[in-house]
Amino acid sequence: MHFFELAEPASLQEAIGLLGDSGGRPVAGGTAVMLMMKTGVFQPERLVSLRKIESQYSQIRLDSEGNLRLGAMTPLRRIERSADVAAVAPVVTAAMRRLSNVRVRNVATLGGHLAHGDPHLDLPPVLIALNASLVVASPSGERTMPVEDLFRGYLETALAPDELIAEVIVPANPDQRAAYLKHTTRSAEDWPALGIAVALTLNGGTVETARVAIGAATDTPRRLTSVETMLIGNPHNDAVLQTTGDATAGEAEVHSDARGSAAYKRELIRVFTARAIRQAVEGDRA
Amino acid sequence: MTGGSTTTVGHSFPRMEGRAKVTGQADYIYNMRLPSMLHAKVHRSPISHGRIRSINTAAAAAMPGVHQVITGEDVKAVLPEPYYGPAFHDQPILALEKVRHFGEPVAVVLAPDPHVAETAAQRIVVDYEELPAVFDEVEALTSEAIVHEELKPAGTFADLKHLSGKRDTNIALDFHLNHGDADKAFAEAAHVFEHTFRTQQTMHTPFEPMVALADVRNDRAEIFSSTQSPSFVRFELSRLLGWPESNVRVKTSHLGGGFGAKVYVKVEALAMALSLIAHRPVRVAQTMEEQFYTITKHPNTFRIRSAVDGDGRITGRKCEVWWNGGAYADIGPRVTQKSGFTAAGPYDIDNIDIDSFALYTNRPPAGALRGFGIPQLVWAYESHTDIIASELGLDPVDFRKRNILRNGRPQAVGTIVEDGEFEAVLDGVAQRLGWNRPFDKGSGTKRRGRGVAIGFKASISPTTSSAIVSVNADGSVIVYCSTVDMGQGSDTAMAQIAAEVLDVPLDLIRVVNPDTDVTPYDMSTLGSRSTFHMGHAVQLAATDARDKLRAMADEVGLPEGSNAPLPELFIKKFGMRAGTVVGAANYKPDYAPPNYETGQSPNATPFWMIGAAGAEVEVDTETGQFRILRLVNVCDIGKPINPEVVETQISGAAVMQLGFTLTETMIIENGQLTNPSLADYKIPGLFDMPDVMENGFIEAEQHNGPFGAKGAGESGTFGVSPAIANAIADAVGVRITEMPITAEAIFRALREKAGRPLEDV
Amino acid sequence: MSGHRRTITFTLNGRDVAADIGVHQNLTEVLQESFGLFGARESCGQGLCGCCTVLVDGQAVTSCLSLAAFADGSTIDTIEGLADGDTLSPEQEAFIETGAFQCGYCTPGFILMTKQLLDENPEPSDEEIMHYLSGNLCRCGAYAEIVKAVRLAGQKRKA
């Protein structure tokens, strides 16, 4: 481990002031940052700890419209155990179970999980499918952006060096059904080869709205809009699922790695997209 | 001494060190610190093969807090021949002139603060002339890339005396065995089968990484190491130093796992050289990553051919095995020979040819890993055996039983089999699987299958174990032996043996951690040899002590058969609580080395280890993903000294082999090892366990073993991989010939079979 | 060098303690070097094996990925604090009685995870046990015995 300084500001504004041109890099739970520093791929001269401002930004609440508002400093384990989260977005609660492990969830924060920009993480596709948005704070104030706009490339986000995620908003949608399937090709607790999240509403036997997002197999978590288009207005029968699965093969650019060849991953996307849609349709509001 | 009359042996006592382990107080060497110690951090080669043009250490040496930077030339200045290795003296303590594998140690920074040493080590700059490299064992046979220009046999071991290597090739050892007339058998065969199988490079990943501390001062070298081979480390370091062995002390402790990674010299020579140069105690503690550069399991390629007659009898077998030994031979030549002679499988085949080659390549070195080459062989011969049964329309269990080796028959090496319960082990698996009952093969996209496999292994021979058993005046007992307890429970087993012989309660027995100043010689803790060899030595030493106690009882006038407590006996003899009675023994089983031309030996091993596995799987035909519904392992381990500990050895071995079967593989791309970490090298976790797992051993007795026992640490690895491959073939009709068995490999095979191969774009 | 070093105070196994640390040091290292506690140990270095598990404010964390500076003001419990004098905790007893370890290197981590699990959920199902412990690895492969040990520990705590 290299030598560095550690700053522990007491307010978000103070923290933001230490970032950007001031050379500081933010650290919340620290799991990912420590991993990168230990292997030497990340050697900041100054770390800016967000821990002392945690309590202000780790609230889980429902706003007046019933939307779920999650403070960015909330540890994942609290989100996992929150009744509000389970009520508004049960798919988030379900995804937590296989998200890394209990020790990581105890310390890793929602904001860090998203700002890391690693496509293998679980919540990005889930939050994209749920049409969640972010409140981002910077010296010039706050802005809001959809989660799907956050990811620009491998470990690259749309956040400026002096911006921090303050809050995540998951819109209330009581009629929505959702599912998240994570698939590992080596050991069960490996990074996934593929994560597929689906959120849809039904009108009788027909799909009314649909958002489908993919992670892990692609450079960034992203929507599969062609799949959504094929689903909307159509019945959710096997024939449609077959064609939507086929549609995935062309849309997502996937790469070969130790978890599988690109060709194989495309087959997995085909199969698991259909399975995720089926699970969303057939499951309880999960 | 055997039978149901024992009071301690044969009973499942909890491990003696259990309390220390659950309170976090077990004394691993990794926890050890020495006063005024320096931490060593190694700068490693970023390429697989190259000539070192220059090493620039200036920036590292200039960093505040750095004590010293040391290169191979610095080592050579104090140790003129700084090469080590059990088979060849081929491995430099730090690279000299060349690097031969990715991650090879090139230079070291010493500093009191490990973070300073680590940061400085990154500032060393080495200029290389990169050389063509060879990674594949078959290519290495004919490759123009030559890993070693010169070979220096060590001449250490009786069984490897003929070892010389072949100059200007990558062949470290070639072993040949001819039994009967294989050519004739093939010419007369009703059916001939030929297949080629491959296995991948894997690593032991002991959780306590390899570590050694050295304090070399005033003609005295003290080495504290997480080693499985304290006696060998003393031997090798004293050779390097040119000192008598009594000037070198090697002490170890409980090990946080070994699995073969910590046999022979690993980081001890480096620690010794650094301390010799720095005149300070030095700690060389590897990270998990560094272990991947240090020792691995041999990948291999195995071409196997069988001649079968019209009755389903295997009449001939030809085996060609190429072992990928990596850049340094380590104990690879012995793997080649010892595993080599069982390559035809546990079958009674009259005509066998075996050619087995140990090859140098530019991969990290390969050595011993739980099974010593056997799992790689069983993978091939038991997959091959299943294919034959399937093509002949025979039941896989029946076909095996028709050909199985039985007691009284010669094994391929020419040694007559005794106490080898092959058929009973196979029956044990078949019975637990309910082989004769109908089996649900699944439907739709979920298909089920089942398979069996059986393998065997000879013990490492000839090897010696020595033990001392001392009886204190209060009747308590100390066992001195250099067997290392790395989790297999050897301390408990040795204590049980001593307690049984001396008829004292187990809690009065202490087993001393190996310390070459104190504990006598042992060849090494490896190859499932300790229960048999050290068990014998402890039994003999305890018997010696018991005989002396009896003589003492006679001397003080106690009547024969007197049950006087031991403290009373000592008081009668010495007038107070004083004195010690010491028993000692060496044990070495008989052995006859194989003839170099024919590979034949009338006595190649003191005992045979046998393990079989059965697997039931369910394959998802849409993805190739599969689940192991049931995994059964049954072994012949003779009579267990501690049945519960033996059972966990069998299950632990099977779980480890499960990782090698399914997920573990070291990936080398463009000469670089890309996954030296548990994040990318996946070992099995809780969710990778089979739905049901059963482990057991059959009723058996090793007539020449201590209390009828023999080794049990590896047998659980033997059958796992081919049993799973055979079950997959049974489920979906595709045959995987290369490990690891991945979902993608199955998916691709299924698509191939369906006539629409998966196309890579 | 200001900002590189600092003094932290925390409660360690029930006692108030202080340590002078470098901010680059992780918690495993400080427990070992400043307090001689080696029950939490770094193995994989990546939070996957769980050998370095300690409880911070009652929550299991990966101490080799935690900056020691973050421990300031917290309550830390390690495996060394689990037994009450010579009396082992129910979890420790259960691991011995079921033979749920071989080399013992991962054992403190599994035991602390078991304690936190049973604190949160005194009657876990096997599936809950598996999920909770799935972030710990045992290279000796004692998983079956470990699950048995957790069940037994649950029974012992109720007794």
Short mmCIF file of N, CA and C in Angstrom, two decimals, chain B residues 335-406:
data_model
loop_
_atom_site.label_atom_id
_atom_site.label_comp_id
_atom_site.label_asym_id
_atom_site.label_seq_id
_atom_site.Cartn_x
_atom_site.Cartn_y
_atom_site.Cartn_z
N VAL B 335 6.77 -37.02 -10.05
CA VAL B 335 5.38 -37.12 -10.48
C VAL B 335 5.33 -37.95 -11.77
N THR B 336 6.27 -37.66 -12.67
CA THR B 336 6.31 -38.34 -13.95
C THR B 336 6.50 -39.84 -13.79
N GLN B 337 7.40 -40.20 -12.87
CA GLN B 337 7.70 -41.61 -12.70
C GLN B 337 6.64 -42.32 -11.85
N LYS B 338 6.35 -41.74 -10.68
CA LYS B 338 5.46 -42.42 -9.74
C LYS B 338 4.04 -42.50 -10.29
N SER B 339 3.61 -41.37 -10.87
CA SER B 339 2.29 -41.41 -11.45
C SER B 339 2.34 -42.20 -12.73
N GLY B 340 3.48 -42.08 -13.42
CA GLY B 340 3.62 -42.75 -14.69
C GLY B 340 3.27 -44.23 -14.61
N PHE B 341 3.73 -44.91 -13.58
CA PHE B 341 3.54 -46.36 -13.63
C PHE B 341 2.12 -46.81 -13.29
N THR B 342 1.27 -45.88 -12.90
CA THR B 342 -0.14 -46.28 -12.72
C THR B 342 -1.02 -45.75 -13.84
N ALA B 343 -0.41 -45.24 -14.92
CA ALA B 343 -1.18 -44.55 -15.96
C ALA B 343 -2.19 -45.44 -16.67
N ALA B 344 -2.01 -46.75 -16.59
CA ALA B 344 -2.96 -47.63 -17.28
C ALA B 344 -4.21 -47.92 -16.46
N GLY B 345 -4.25 -47.42 -15.23
CA GLY B 345 -5.46 -47.56 -14.43
C GLY B 345 -5.46 -48.82 -13.58
N PRO B 346 -6.47 -48.94 -12.69
CA PRO B 346 -6.51 -50.05 -11.73
C PRO B 346 -7.11 -51.31 -12.37
N TYR B 347 -6.55 -51.68 -13.50
CA TYR B 347 -7.10 -52.82 -14.23
C TYR B 347 -6.03 -53.88 -14.42
N ASP B 348 -6.51 -55.09 -14.55
CA ASP B 348 -5.62 -56.24 -14.71
C ASP B 348 -5.38 -56.42 -16.20
N ILE B 349 -4.38 -55.74 -16.71
CA ILE B 349 -4.10 -55.75 -18.14
C ILE B 349 -2.73 -56.39 -18.34
N ASP B 350 -2.69 -57.41 -19.19
CA ASP B 350 -1.45 -58.17 -19.34
C ASP B 350 -0.37 -57.43 -20.11
N ASN B 351 -0.79 -56.56 -20.99
CA ASN B 351 0.19 -55.95 -21.89
C ASN B 351 0.09 -54.43 -21.86
N ILE B 352 1.12 -53.80 -21.35
CA ILE B 352 1.06 -52.35 -21.14
C ILE B 352 2.36 -51.69 -21.56
N ASP B 353 2.23 -50.61 -22.31
CA ASP B 353 3.38 -49.73 -22.59
C ASP B 353 3.04 -48.36 -22.02
N ILE B 354 3.98 -47.80 -21.28
CA ILE B 354 3.77 -46.44 -20.77
C ILE B 354 5.01 -45.60 -21.09
N ASP B 355 4.79 -44.45 -21.67
CA ASP B 355 5.86 -43.47 -21.86
C ASP B 355 5.41 -42.19 -21.18
N SER B 356 6.20 -41.71 -20.25
CA SER B 356 5.80 -40.55 -19.46
C SER B 356 6.96 -39.56 -19.47
N PHE B 357 6.67 -38.30 -19.82
CA PHE B 357 7.73 -37.30 -19.99
C PHE B 357 7.50 -36.09 -19.08
N ALA B 358 8.53 -35.71 -18.33
CA ALA B 358 8.48 -34.45 -17.59
C ALA B 358 9.13 -33.38 -18.45
N LEU B 359 8.38 -32.31 -18.72
CA LEU B 359 8.88 -31.29 -19.64
C LEU B 359 8.98 -29.93 -18.97
N TYR B 360 10.04 -29.24 -19.33
CA TYR B 360 10.16 -27.84 -18.93
C TYR B 360 9.36 -26.97 -19.90
N THR B 361 8.67 -25.97 -19.36
CA THR B 361 8.04 -24.94 -20.19
C THR B 361 8.25 -23.61 -19.49
N ASN B 362 7.69 -22.54 -20.05
CA ASN B 362 7.83 -21.22 -19.42
C ASN B 362 6.62 -20.85 -18.58
N ARG B 363 5.97 -21.85 -18.02
CA ARG B 363 4.91 -21.58 -17.04
C ARG B 363 5.53 -21.55 -15.64
N PRO B 364 4.81 -20.97 -14.66
CA PRO B 364 5.29 -21.09 -13.28
C PRO B 364 5.50 -22.57 -12.95
N PRO B 365 6.49 -22.86 -12.09
CA PRO B 365 6.84 -24.25 -11.82
C PRO B 365 5.67 -25.09 -11.30
N ALA B 366 5.70 -26.38 -11.65
CA ALA B 366 4.68 -27.31 -11.16
C ALA B 366 5.35 -28.33 -10.26
N GLY B 367 4.63 -28.76 -9.25
CA GLY B 367 5.19 -29.75 -8.32
C GLY B 367 4.12 -30.69 -7.83
N ALA B 368 4.11 -30.91 -6.52
CA ALA B 368 3.16 -31.84 -5.94
C ALA B 368 1.87 -31.10 -5.59
N LEU B 369 0.75 -31.68 -5.92
CA LEU B 369 -0.54 -31.16 -5.45
C LEU B 369 -1.49 -32.33 -5.22
N ARG B 370 -1.78 -32.56 -3.99
CA ARG B 370 -2.79 -33.54 -3.54
C ARG B 370 -3.14 -34.58 -4.59
N GLY B 371 -2.34 -35.61 -4.65
CA GLY B 371 -2.60 -36.68 -5.61
C GLY B 371 -1.41 -36.91 -6.52
N PHE B 372 -0.49 -35.92 -6.58
CA PHE B 372 0.80 -36.16 -7.21
C PHE B 372 0.68 -36.65 -8.64
N GLY B 373 -0.19 -36.04 -9.42
CA GLY B 373 -0.34 -36.45 -10.81
C GLY B 373 -1.46 -37.44 -11.04
N ILE B 374 -1.85 -38.14 -9.98
CA ILE B 374 -2.86 -39.19 -10.17
C ILE B 374 -4.20 -38.64 -10.69
N PRO B 375 -4.73 -37.55 -10.12
CA PRO B 375 -6.03 -37.08 -10.63
C PRO B 375 -5.99 -36.76 -12.13
N GLN B 376 -4.83 -36.27 -12.62
CA GLN B 376 -4.72 -35.98 -14.05
C GLN B 376 -4.81 -37.27 -14.87
N LEU B 377 -4.24 -38.35 -14.33
CA LEU B 377 -4.27 -39.63 -15.04
C LEU B 377 -5.66 -40.26 -14.98
N VAL B 378 -6.27 -40.22 -13.80
CA VAL B 378 -7.59 -40.85 -13.65
C VAL B 378 -8.60 -40.16 -14.56
N TRP B 379 -8.44 -38.82 -14.67
CA TRP B 379 -9.29 -38.05 -15.60
C TRP B 379 -9.29 -38.71 -16.98
N ALA B 380 -8.11 -39.08 -17.43
CA ALA B 380 -8.02 -39.64 -18.78
C ALA B 380 -8.47 -41.10 -18.81
N TYR B 381 -7.89 -41.94 -17.91
CA TYR B 381 -8.18 -43.37 -18.10
C TYR B 381 -9.60 -43.74 -17.72
N GLU B 382 -10.21 -42.96 -16.81
CA GLU B 382 -11.59 -43.30 -16.47
C GLU B 382 -12.60 -42.68 -17.43
N SER B 383 -12.25 -41.59 -18.09
CA SER B 383 -13.10 -41.10 -19.18
C SER B 383 -13.04 -42.08 -20.34
N HIS B 384 -11.81 -42.50 -20.66
CA HIS B 384 -11.56 -43.45 -21.74
C HIS B 384 -12.30 -44.78 -21.46
N THR B 385 -12.22 -45.25 -20.24
CA THR B 385 -12.87 -46.51 -19.87
C THR B 385 -14.38 -46.43 -20.08
N ASP B 386 -14.95 -45.27 -19.73
CA ASP B 386 -16.39 -45.10 -19.91
C ASP B 386 -16.78 -45.08 -21.38
N ILE B 387 -15.95 -44.44 -22.19
CA ILE B 387 -16.25 -44.37 -23.62
C ILE B 387 -16.25 -45.79 -24.20
N ILE B 388 -15.26 -46.58 -23.77
CA ILE B 388 -15.19 -47.97 -24.28
C ILE B 388 -16.46 -48.73 -23.89
N ALA B 389 -16.82 -48.62 -22.62
CA ALA B 389 -18.02 -49.34 -22.16
C ALA B 389 -19.23 -48.93 -22.98
N SER B 390 -19.33 -47.62 -23.19
CA SER B 390 -20.49 -47.11 -23.93
C SER B 390 -20.49 -47.63 -25.37
N GLU B 391 -19.32 -47.61 -26.00
CA GLU B 391 -19.28 -48.05 -27.40
C GLU B 391 -19.48 -49.55 -27.54
N LEU B 392 -19.13 -50.30 -26.50
CA LEU B 392 -19.34 -51.76 -26.55
C LEU B 392 -20.71 -52.14 -26.01
N GLY B 393 -21.46 -51.13 -25.57
CA GLY B 393 -22.79 -51.40 -25.05
C GLY B 393 -22.77 -52.12 -23.71
N LEU B 394 -21.71 -51.91 -22.91
CA LEU B 394 -21.59 -52.57 -21.61
C LEU B 394 -21.89 -51.58 -20.50
N ASP B 395 -22.42 -52.10 -19.39
CA ASP B 395 -22.65 -51.27 -18.22
C ASP B 395 -21.28 -50.80 -17.69
N PRO B 396 -21.13 -49.50 -17.40
CA PRO B 396 -19.81 -48.99 -16.99
C PRO B 396 -19.26 -49.65 -15.73
N VAL B 397 -20.13 -49.99 -14.79
CA VAL B 397 -19.64 -50.65 -13.57
C VAL B 397 -19.25 -52.09 -13.89
N ASP B 398 -20.10 -52.80 -14.65
CA ASP B 398 -19.79 -54.18 -15.01
C ASP B 398 -18.48 -54.28 -15.80
N PHE B 399 -18.33 -53.35 -16.74
CA PHE B 399 -17.12 -53.36 -17.57
C PHE B 399 -15.87 -53.19 -16.70
N ARG B 400 -15.97 -52.27 -15.75
CA ARG B 400 -14.83 -52.06 -14.85
C ARG B 400 -14.56 -53.32 -14.03
N LYS B 401 -15.63 -53.91 -13.51
CA LYS B 401 -15.43 -55.09 -12.64
C LYS B 401 -14.86 -56.27 -13.43
N ARG B 402 -15.20 -56.34 -14.70
CA ARG B 402 -14.69 -57.40 -15.54
C ARG B 402 -13.16 -57.30 -15.67
N ASN B 403 -12.66 -56.07 -15.53
CA ASN B 403 -11.23 -55.85 -15.77
C ASN B 403 -10.45 -55.43 -14.53
N ILE B 404 -11.12 -55.32 -13.40
CA ILE B 404 -10.48 -54.69 -12.23
C ILE B 404 -9.29 -55.50 -11.71
N LEU B 405 -8.33 -54.80 -11.15
CA LEU B 405 -7.16 -55.42 -10.55
C LEU B 405 -7.56 -56.05 -9.22
N ARG B 406 -7.03 -57.23 -8.98
CA ARG B 406 -7.37 -57.91 -7.72
C ARG B 406 -6.10 -58.28 -6.97
#
